């Protein structure tokens, strides 16, 4: 049994403290139901992605489900760090492909700005091995990715300017996305002159702290075409995990879990040459170096050459493969439990050719790729979406 996304919705991402967590979730659900033309009473299963910790709601599922009018449907909260949104999509797809229900709903929601930056950075820092790496060495997430960046720069000769070019591209596309947290263009000099957070990563190399929600409705092949002429088929999903200990990693030049998830997804979807077979990709750019590692882990560039795609501006529309045309996590924002479903929202809108002029990818092959990482590769999900039924 195959499954397709038939409706998506998302709030604006940003600092949105006027809305409570259940209100954010309900807004995204309402937009997704409207987009799909689905009655909430027909939803058979709900997966809610949320990491929380910073939120008053310690057990957010009941209140979010009730507020969105989803009671008495069965469901659960899903946590896979920054990949929680893709994990919720995975659960919704499994609910449909297993035959449990014909209609499932995946929601991602986060309200991170309830706490201050140092508090959020501290909580995020616990995403790896708390006792060893966080408590003993104080490794925060900017610091983890700074280790990846320094290893990469040392090994391959990439520069801070190369990293900056990722931020410039993603802010450029974010400037055209009304749902993005940052809608302003920046220059390489703006990035280079921004303050250091963890050398060599500066303010503009980092994704921000974000509130927001996104949702997707997944339908079985039996009923998908009753709701829409353009179901977006889930052609393949790859899921992998990695050791919590950075010291156990073979290398800091790649996320092994991402390589594994891509291998699974490409095998299922029959992908041999990704840059030729996808119209665009959404990759997990929580820090600029993460986007460069993704180019290599996904096979867009040979090992050690991902930074050249950035340097030569090959991931803009018109280049080898357009990446993060919604502004990425960098400019669109990174409400961590909602980010994966924010990517699904973008991929569906792009494949249907419904996004703003200037950031719409030409759709020739009808196929798109999503790469969503949790932690520093503790989780990896790679999803292939297609206009064509598998
Ligand atoms: N990119 C661009 N601008 C940013 C930004 C970012 N990541 N974060 C904040 N800003 C802007 C704010 O809008 C604000 O602008 P204004 O003065 O014009 O209003 C200014 O910079 C200061 O914002 P502030 O909230 O005080 O920044 P901060 O120092 O508290 O936080 C970081 C900055 C980088 C430390 C924080 O965003 C962070 O920790 N990011 C990483 C989050 C993370 O690790 N996520 C998980 C990844 S796996």
Short mmCIF file of C-alpha atoms and ligand atoms in Angstrom, two decimals:
data_model
loop_
_atom_site.label_atom_id
_atom_site.label_comp_id
_atom_site.label_asym_id
_atom_site.label_seq_id
_atom_site.Cartn_x
_atom_site.Cartn_y
_atom_site.Cartn_z
CA UNK A 1 0.00 0.00 0.00
CA UNK A 2 1.32 3.43 -0.92
CA UNK A 3 0.68 6.72 0.87
CA UNK A 4 0.55 10.32 -0.27
CA UNK A 5 0.52 13.74 1.37
CA UNK A 6 -2.77 15.36 0.36
CA UNK A 7 -2.67 18.51 2.49
CA UNK A 8 -0.19 20.67 4.35
CA UNK A 9 -0.33 23.68 6.63
CA UNK A 10 2.09 25.77 8.65
CA UNK A 11 2.14 28.87 10.82
CA UNK A 12 4.60 31.63 10.22
CA UNK A 13 7.87 30.63 11.90
CA UNK A 14 9.48 33.16 14.24
CA UNK A 15 9.14 34.57 17.72
CA UNK A 16 5.43 33.99 18.16
CA UNK A 17 4.80 34.14 21.88
CA UNK A 18 1.35 35.68 21.58
CA UNK A 19 0.12 32.22 20.60
CA UNK A 20 0.20 29.30 23.03
CA UNK A 21 1.56 25.90 21.94
CA UNK A 22 -1.90 24.33 21.33
CA UNK A 23 -2.94 27.40 19.32
CA UNK A 24 0.11 27.09 17.08
CA UNK A 25 -0.57 23.37 16.52
CA UNK A 26 -4.27 23.98 15.84
CA UNK A 27 -3.49 26.71 13.30
CA UNK A 28 -1.25 24.38 11.29
CA UNK A 29 -3.83 21.55 11.53
CA UNK A 30 -6.64 23.85 10.36
CA UNK A 31 -4.62 24.94 7.31
CA UNK A 32 -3.73 21.31 6.46
CA UNK A 33 -7.37 20.14 6.76
CA UNK A 34 -8.49 23.02 4.59
CA UNK A 35 -5.74 22.34 2.05
CA UNK A 36 -6.73 18.66 1.82
CA UNK A 37 -10.49 19.19 2.04
CA UNK A 38 -10.58 16.63 4.85
CA UNK A 39 -13.03 16.58 7.75
CA UNK A 40 -11.12 16.20 11.05
CA UNK A 41 -13.57 13.47 12.10
CA UNK A 42 -12.18 11.24 9.33
CA UNK A 43 -8.59 11.33 10.65
CA UNK A 44 -7.73 7.90 12.05
CA UNK A 45 -4.36 8.50 13.71
CA UNK A 46 -2.32 11.49 14.92
CA UNK A 47 1.47 11.76 15.43
CA UNK A 48 2.58 14.92 17.25
CA UNK A 49 6.26 15.88 16.99
CA UNK A 50 7.47 18.01 19.88
CA UNK A 51 10.73 18.14 21.81
CA UNK A 52 9.63 20.63 24.45
CA UNK A 53 11.58 21.17 27.66
CA UNK A 54 11.25 24.95 27.18
CA UNK A 55 7.44 24.75 27.16
CA UNK A 56 4.91 24.87 29.97
CA UNK A 57 3.23 21.83 28.39
CA UNK A 58 5.35 18.92 29.52
CA UNK A 59 2.90 16.41 27.99
CA UNK A 60 1.64 18.38 25.00
CA UNK A 61 -0.32 15.71 23.12
CA UNK A 62 -3.62 15.81 25.03
CA UNK A 63 -3.99 19.57 25.11
CA UNK A 64 -2.86 20.07 21.50
CA UNK A 65 -5.13 17.27 20.23
CA UNK A 66 -8.09 18.59 22.19
CA UNK A 67 -7.53 22.17 21.07
CA UNK A 68 -7.31 21.03 17.43
CA UNK A 69 -10.57 19.09 17.78
CA UNK A 70 -8.94 15.70 17.31
CA UNK A 71 -10.34 13.89 20.34
CA UNK A 72 -11.14 10.92 20.48
CA UNK A 73 -8.61 9.92 17.80
CA UNK A 74 -5.66 7.84 18.90
CA UNK A 75 -2.16 9.21 18.66
CA UNK A 76 1.07 9.96 20.45
CA UNK A 77 3.87 12.45 20.89
CA UNK A 78 7.04 11.68 18.92
CA UNK A 79 10.55 12.86 19.80
CA UNK A 80 13.58 12.43 17.59
CA UNK A 81 15.31 15.74 18.45
CA UNK A 82 15.44 18.08 15.43
CA UNK A 83 14.23 15.22 13.19
CA UNK A 84 10.99 14.79 15.16
CA UNK A 85 8.89 16.21 12.30
CA UNK A 86 10.17 13.58 9.86
CA UNK A 87 9.72 10.90 12.52
CA UNK A 88 6.07 11.97 12.89
CA UNK A 89 5.62 11.80 9.12
CA UNK A 90 7.19 8.34 9.20
CA UNK A 91 4.69 7.24 11.89
CA UNK A 92 1.76 8.68 9.93
CA UNK A 93 2.92 6.93 6.76
CA UNK A 94 3.29 3.64 8.66
CA UNK A 95 -0.23 4.04 10.08
CA UNK A 96 -1.53 4.33 6.52
CA UNK A 97 0.66 1.80 4.70
CA UNK A 98 0.03 -0.82 7.39
CA UNK A 99 -3.69 -0.52 6.73
CA UNK A 100 -4.45 0.81 10.22
CA UNK A 101 -6.19 3.89 8.79
CA UNK A 102 -6.76 5.60 5.45
CA UNK A 103 -6.06 9.08 6.84
CA UNK A 104 -3.34 10.06 9.31
CA UNK A 105 -2.15 13.44 10.52
CA UNK A 106 1.41 14.44 11.41
CA UNK A 107 1.84 17.64 13.43
CA UNK A 108 5.04 19.34 14.57
CA UNK A 109 4.98 22.15 17.10
CA UNK A 110 7.51 24.01 19.22
CA UNK A 111 7.47 27.12 21.37
CA UNK A 112 11.16 27.58 22.15
CA UNK A 113 11.13 31.25 23.07
CA UNK A 114 9.43 30.54 26.39
CA UNK A 115 12.96 30.37 27.82
CA UNK A 116 16.00 32.62 27.36
CA UNK A 117 18.76 31.83 24.84
CA UNK A 118 21.22 30.45 27.47
CA UNK A 119 18.48 28.19 28.85
CA UNK A 120 17.51 26.92 25.38
CA UNK A 121 21.16 26.41 24.40
CA UNK A 122 21.67 24.43 27.60
CA UNK A 123 18.68 22.18 26.95
CA UNK A 124 19.66 21.65 23.30
CA UNK A 125 23.19 20.80 24.41
CA UNK A 126 21.81 17.77 26.23
CA UNK A 127 20.88 16.32 22.82
CA UNK A 128 24.05 14.23 22.71
CA UNK A 129 25.70 12.37 25.57
CA UNK A 130 24.85 14.53 28.60
CA UNK A 131 27.23 13.11 31.22
CA UNK A 132 30.28 12.87 29.04
CA UNK A 133 30.12 15.58 26.42
CA UNK A 134 27.84 18.21 27.88
CA UNK A 135 28.52 18.09 31.61
CA UNK A 136 32.25 17.44 31.37
CA UNK A 137 33.13 19.50 28.32
CA UNK A 138 30.21 21.90 27.96
CA UNK A 139 29.59 21.04 24.32
CA UNK A 140 26.64 23.09 23.07
CA UNK A 141 25.12 22.61 19.62
CA UNK A 142 26.97 25.54 18.05
CA UNK A 143 30.14 24.02 19.58
CA UNK A 144 29.41 20.54 18.17
CA UNK A 145 28.96 21.92 14.68
CA UNK A 146 32.02 24.16 15.14
CA UNK A 147 34.00 20.92 15.60
CA UNK A 148 32.59 19.60 12.31
CA UNK A 149 33.44 22.93 10.64
CA UNK A 150 37.04 23.09 11.87
CA UNK A 151 37.66 19.45 10.92
CA UNK A 152 36.22 20.09 7.45
CA UNK A 153 38.14 23.33 6.88
CA UNK A 154 41.39 21.72 8.03
CA UNK A 155 40.93 18.63 5.84
CA UNK A 156 39.65 20.21 2.62
CA UNK A 157 40.69 23.88 2.72
CA UNK A 158 37.17 25.34 2.89
CA UNK A 159 36.99 28.84 4.33
CA UNK A 160 34.67 30.91 6.50
CA UNK A 161 33.57 32.66 3.26
CA UNK A 162 32.41 29.30 1.86
CA UNK A 163 30.27 28.73 4.94
CA UNK A 164 28.97 32.29 4.69
CA UNK A 165 27.73 31.65 1.16
CA UNK A 166 25.28 29.07 2.48
CA UNK A 167 23.78 31.67 4.84
CA UNK A 168 23.62 34.27 2.04
CA UNK A 169 21.73 31.84 -0.25
CA UNK A 170 19.31 30.75 2.43
CA UNK A 171 18.57 34.33 3.54
CA UNK A 172 18.08 35.25 -0.15
CA UNK A 173 15.34 32.63 -0.54
CA UNK A 174 13.97 33.33 2.94
CA UNK A 175 13.50 36.97 1.90
CA UNK A 176 10.83 35.74 -0.55
CA UNK A 177 9.07 33.42 1.91
CA UNK A 178 6.31 35.14 3.92
CA UNK A 179 6.39 32.28 6.46
CA UNK A 180 10.12 32.70 7.19
CA UNK A 181 11.48 34.04 10.48
CA UNK A 182 14.07 36.21 8.70
CA UNK A 183 12.94 37.83 5.48
CA UNK A 184 15.99 39.94 4.78
CA UNK A 185 18.86 39.41 2.38
CA UNK A 186 22.38 39.43 3.78
CA UNK A 187 25.86 39.61 2.24
CA UNK A 188 29.01 37.56 2.79
CA UNK A 189 30.42 40.57 4.68
CA UNK A 190 27.37 40.65 6.97
CA UNK A 191 28.07 37.03 7.86
CA UNK A 192 31.82 37.52 8.30
CA UNK A 193 31.28 40.60 10.47
CA UNK A 194 28.65 38.99 12.69
CA UNK A 195 29.72 37.98 16.20
CA UNK A 196 31.34 34.62 16.87
CA UNK A 197 29.14 32.08 18.62
CA UNK A 198 31.60 29.16 18.54
CA UNK A 199 34.58 29.70 16.24
CA UNK A 200 34.43 29.49 13.23
CA UNK A 201 30.63 29.73 13.42
CA UNK A 202 29.16 33.20 13.75
CA UNK A 203 25.62 34.46 14.41
CA UNK A 204 24.68 34.19 10.73
CA UNK A 205 26.06 30.64 10.47
CA UNK A 206 23.44 29.51 13.01
CA UNK A 207 19.77 28.70 12.71
CA UNK A 208 17.72 30.73 15.18
CA UNK A 209 15.52 29.84 18.14
CA UNK A 210 12.01 29.56 16.75
CA UNK A 211 8.34 29.07 17.59
CA UNK A 212 5.96 27.56 15.06
CA UNK A 213 4.00 24.58 13.83
CA UNK A 214 3.49 22.58 10.64
CA UNK A 215 1.18 19.71 9.72
CA UNK A 216 0.66 17.19 6.92
CA UNK A 217 -2.24 14.86 6.11
CA UNK A 218 -1.29 11.45 4.77
CA UNK A 219 -3.80 9.38 2.78
CA UNK A 220 -3.81 5.82 1.49
CA UNK A 221 -3.70 5.14 -2.23
CA UNK A 222 -7.32 3.98 -1.94
CA UNK A 223 -8.62 7.44 -1.16
CA UNK A 224 -5.90 9.99 -2.00
CA UNK A 225 -7.32 10.86 -5.44
CA UNK A 226 -10.77 11.51 -3.94
CA UNK A 227 -9.30 14.60 -2.29
CA UNK A 228 -6.80 15.94 -4.79
CA UNK A 229 -5.57 15.72 -8.38
CA UNK A 230 -2.00 16.18 -7.17
CA UNK A 231 -1.27 13.78 -4.32
CA UNK A 232 2.39 13.99 -3.37
CA UNK A 233 3.49 10.38 -3.04
CA UNK A 234 5.92 9.23 -0.38
CA UNK A 235 8.17 7.26 -2.68
CA UNK A 236 10.71 6.27 -0.03
CA UNK A 237 11.77 6.99 3.51
CA UNK A 238 15.14 6.10 5.00
CA UNK A 239 15.65 6.25 8.75
CA UNK A 240 18.88 5.75 10.69
CA UNK A 241 20.50 6.62 13.99
CA UNK A 242 24.05 7.35 15.16
CA UNK A 243 26.04 7.03 18.36
CA UNK A 244 25.36 9.67 21.02
CA UNK A 245 29.13 10.01 21.57
CA UNK A 246 31.04 12.19 19.17
CA UNK A 247 34.21 10.37 20.28
CA UNK A 248 32.74 7.14 18.87
CA UNK A 249 32.33 8.62 15.39
CA UNK A 250 34.74 7.40 12.73
CA UNK A 251 35.04 10.90 11.35
CA UNK A 252 33.79 14.44 11.85
CA UNK A 253 33.63 14.95 8.09
CA UNK A 254 30.29 13.22 7.55
CA UNK A 255 27.18 12.15 9.46
CA UNK A 256 27.13 8.37 9.09
CA UNK A 257 23.42 8.18 9.91
CA UNK A 258 22.61 10.54 7.04
CA UNK A 259 24.63 8.41 4.63
CA UNK A 260 22.75 5.33 5.82
CA UNK A 261 19.31 6.97 5.62
CA UNK A 262 20.07 8.23 2.10
CA UNK A 263 21.28 4.78 1.06
CA UNK A 264 17.99 3.24 2.22
CA UNK A 265 15.83 5.90 0.58
CA UNK A 266 17.76 5.88 -2.72
CA UNK A 267 17.57 2.07 -2.90
CA UNK A 268 13.80 2.09 -2.33
CA UNK A 269 13.21 4.94 -4.80
CA UNK A 270 15.71 3.64 -7.39
CA UNK A 271 17.77 6.86 -7.28
CA UNK A 272 21.19 6.54 -8.91
CA UNK A 273 22.21 10.10 -9.63
CA UNK A 274 20.54 12.44 -7.13
CA UNK A 275 21.48 15.75 -8.75
CA UNK A 276 19.86 14.60 -12.00
CA UNK A 277 16.81 12.99 -10.41
CA UNK A 278 15.56 15.64 -7.98
CA UNK A 279 14.11 19.02 -8.91
CA UNK A 280 15.23 20.42 -5.55
CA UNK A 281 16.23 19.35 -2.06
CA UNK A 282 15.52 20.53 1.46
CA UNK A 283 18.49 19.77 3.69
CA UNK A 284 19.10 20.22 7.40
CA UNK A 285 21.14 23.44 7.63
CA UNK A 286 20.99 23.97 11.40
CA UNK A 287 24.46 25.47 10.92
CA UNK A 288 26.02 26.40 7.57
CA UNK A 289 28.56 23.57 7.78
CA UNK A 290 25.65 21.10 8.14
CA UNK A 291 24.39 22.02 4.66
CA UNK A 292 27.84 21.38 3.16
CA UNK A 293 28.10 17.99 4.91
CA UNK A 294 24.60 17.19 3.59
CA UNK A 295 25.71 17.87 -0.02
CA UNK A 296 28.33 15.15 0.40
CA UNK A 297 26.32 12.73 2.53
CA UNK A 298 23.50 12.85 -0.05
CA UNK A 299 25.85 12.44 -3.02
CA UNK A 300 25.35 15.91 -4.55
CA UNK A 301 29.14 16.35 -4.47
CA UNK A 302 32.17 14.08 -4.02
CA UNK A 303 33.73 13.90 -0.54
CA UNK A 304 35.62 17.09 0.19
CA UNK A 305 33.96 19.01 -2.64
CA UNK A 306 30.64 20.05 -1.11
CA UNK A 307 32.00 23.51 -0.27
CA UNK A 308 32.68 24.06 -3.97
CA UNK A 309 28.94 23.83 -4.68
CA UNK A 310 28.53 26.69 -2.20
CA UNK A 311 31.52 28.64 -3.55
CA UNK A 312 30.26 28.32 -7.15
CA UNK A 313 26.63 29.04 -6.15
CA UNK A 314 25.47 25.75 -7.67
CA UNK A 315 22.63 25.26 -5.20
CA UNK A 316 20.61 28.27 -6.33
CA UNK A 317 17.80 27.80 -8.91
CA UNK A 318 19.60 27.24 -12.21
CA UNK A 319 22.56 25.48 -10.58
CA UNK A 320 23.37 21.79 -10.25
CA UNK A 321 20.58 21.27 -7.69
CA UNK A 322 18.55 23.96 -5.90
CA UNK A 323 18.67 23.56 -2.12
CA UNK A 324 16.56 25.14 0.63
CA UNK A 325 14.43 27.42 -1.50
CA UNK A 326 12.28 28.20 1.55
CA UNK A 327 15.22 29.83 3.36
CA UNK A 328 16.25 26.62 5.11
CA UNK A 329 16.38 26.31 8.87
CA UNK A 330 18.83 29.22 8.74
CA UNK A 331 16.34 31.87 7.57
CA UNK A 332 12.95 30.18 7.65
CA UNK A 333 13.62 29.20 11.27
CA UNK A 334 14.14 26.01 13.24
CA UNK A 335 11.32 25.21 15.71
CA UNK A 336 12.98 21.88 16.15
CA UNK A 337 10.00 19.50 16.47
CA UNK A 338 8.21 21.27 13.62
CA UNK A 339 11.14 21.72 11.23
CA UNK A 340 10.80 18.37 9.42
CA UNK A 341 7.13 19.01 8.70
CA UNK A 342 8.01 22.57 7.66
CA UNK A 343 10.22 20.89 5.04
CA UNK A 344 7.31 18.65 3.96
CA UNK A 345 5.11 21.75 3.65
CA UNK A 346 7.67 23.36 1.37
CA UNK A 347 8.30 20.23 -0.73
CA UNK A 348 4.57 19.72 -1.32
CA UNK A 349 4.00 23.38 -2.26
CA UNK A 350 7.03 23.36 -4.57
CA UNK A 351 5.99 20.14 -6.33
CA UNK A 352 2.50 21.61 -6.83
CA UNK A 353 4.18 24.83 -8.11
CA UNK A 354 2.39 26.97 -5.54
CA UNK A 355 5.25 28.97 -4.02
CA UNK A 356 6.18 32.62 -4.52
CA UNK A 357 7.71 33.69 -7.82
CA UNK A 358 11.51 33.86 -7.60
CA UNK A 359 11.85 30.85 -5.34
CA UNK A 360 9.78 28.30 -7.30
CA UNK A 361 12.01 25.51 -8.64
CA UNK A 362 11.35 24.40 -12.20
CA UNK A 363 9.52 21.06 -11.83
CA UNK A 364 10.78 18.70 -14.54
CA UNK A 365 11.22 15.30 -12.92
CA UNK A 366 8.48 15.75 -10.30
CA UNK A 367 10.68 14.42 -7.54
CA UNK A 368 12.10 16.06 -4.39
CA UNK A 369 14.33 15.14 -1.48
CA UNK A 370 14.11 15.95 2.24
CA UNK A 371 17.06 15.41 4.61
CA UNK A 372 16.27 16.00 8.30
CA UNK A 373 18.82 15.41 11.06
CA UNK A 374 18.29 15.11 14.81
CA UNK A 375 21.15 16.17 17.07
CA UNK A 376 24.53 15.76 15.40
CA UNK A 377 23.31 12.77 13.42
CA UNK A 378 21.77 10.94 16.35
CA UNK A 379 18.76 10.61 14.05
CA UNK A 380 18.58 10.92 10.28
CA UNK A 381 15.54 10.76 8.02
CA UNK A 382 15.71 11.01 4.23
CA UNK A 383 12.40 11.18 2.36
CA UNK A 384 11.75 11.05 -1.39
CA UNK A 385 8.51 12.70 -2.52
CA UNK A 386 7.09 12.36 -5.99
CA UNK A 387 4.25 13.52 -8.23
CA UNK A 388 4.23 10.03 -9.71
CA UNK A 389 2.71 7.11 -7.87
CA UNK A 390 5.50 4.64 -6.93
N1 LIG B 1 20.57 34.30 12.53
C1 LIG B 1 20.38 35.60 12.24
N2 LIG B 1 19.97 36.52 13.12
C2 LIG B 1 19.74 36.10 14.37
C3 LIG B 1 19.90 34.76 14.76
C4 LIG B 1 20.33 33.85 13.79
N3 LIG B 1 20.52 32.57 14.10
N4 LIG B 1 19.58 34.64 16.05
C5 LIG B 1 19.22 35.86 16.46
N5 LIG B 1 19.33 36.73 15.45
C6 LIG B 1 19.09 38.17 15.49
C7 LIG B 1 17.84 38.54 16.24
O1 LIG B 1 16.72 38.67 15.36
C8 LIG B 1 18.22 39.87 16.83
O2 LIG B 1 18.11 40.86 15.84
P1 LIG B 1 17.56 42.34 16.20
O3 LIG B 1 18.57 42.88 17.20
O4 LIG B 1 17.56 43.04 14.87
O5 LIG B 1 16.21 42.13 16.78
C9 LIG B 1 19.70 39.74 17.12
O6 LIG B 1 20.18 38.73 16.21
C10 LIG B 1 20.00 39.31 18.53
O7 LIG B 1 19.15 38.21 18.82
P2 LIG B 1 19.26 37.38 20.13
O8 LIG B 1 17.97 36.61 20.27
O9 LIG B 1 19.69 38.27 21.26
O10 LIG B 1 20.43 36.36 19.80
P3 LIG B 1 21.04 35.38 20.82
O11 LIG B 1 22.45 35.74 21.06
O12 LIG B 1 20.14 35.29 22.01
O13 LIG B 1 20.96 33.97 20.03
C11 LIG B 1 22.16 32.25 18.89
C12 LIG B 1 21.77 33.72 18.92
C13 LIG B 1 22.91 31.98 17.61
C14 LIG B 1 23.04 31.91 20.10
C15 LIG B 1 20.86 31.40 18.96
O14 LIG B 1 20.03 31.76 17.88
C16 LIG B 1 21.16 29.90 18.88
O15 LIG B 1 21.54 29.29 19.87
N6 LIG B 1 20.99 29.29 17.71
C17 LIG B 1 21.23 27.85 17.53
C18 LIG B 1 19.99 27.07 17.86
C19 LIG B 1 20.28 25.58 17.83
O16 LIG B 1 21.30 25.11 18.29
N7 LIG B 1 19.33 24.81 17.31
C20 LIG B 1 19.46 23.38 17.19
C21 LIG B 1 20.35 23.05 16.08
S1 LIG B 1 20.67 21.34 15.90
#
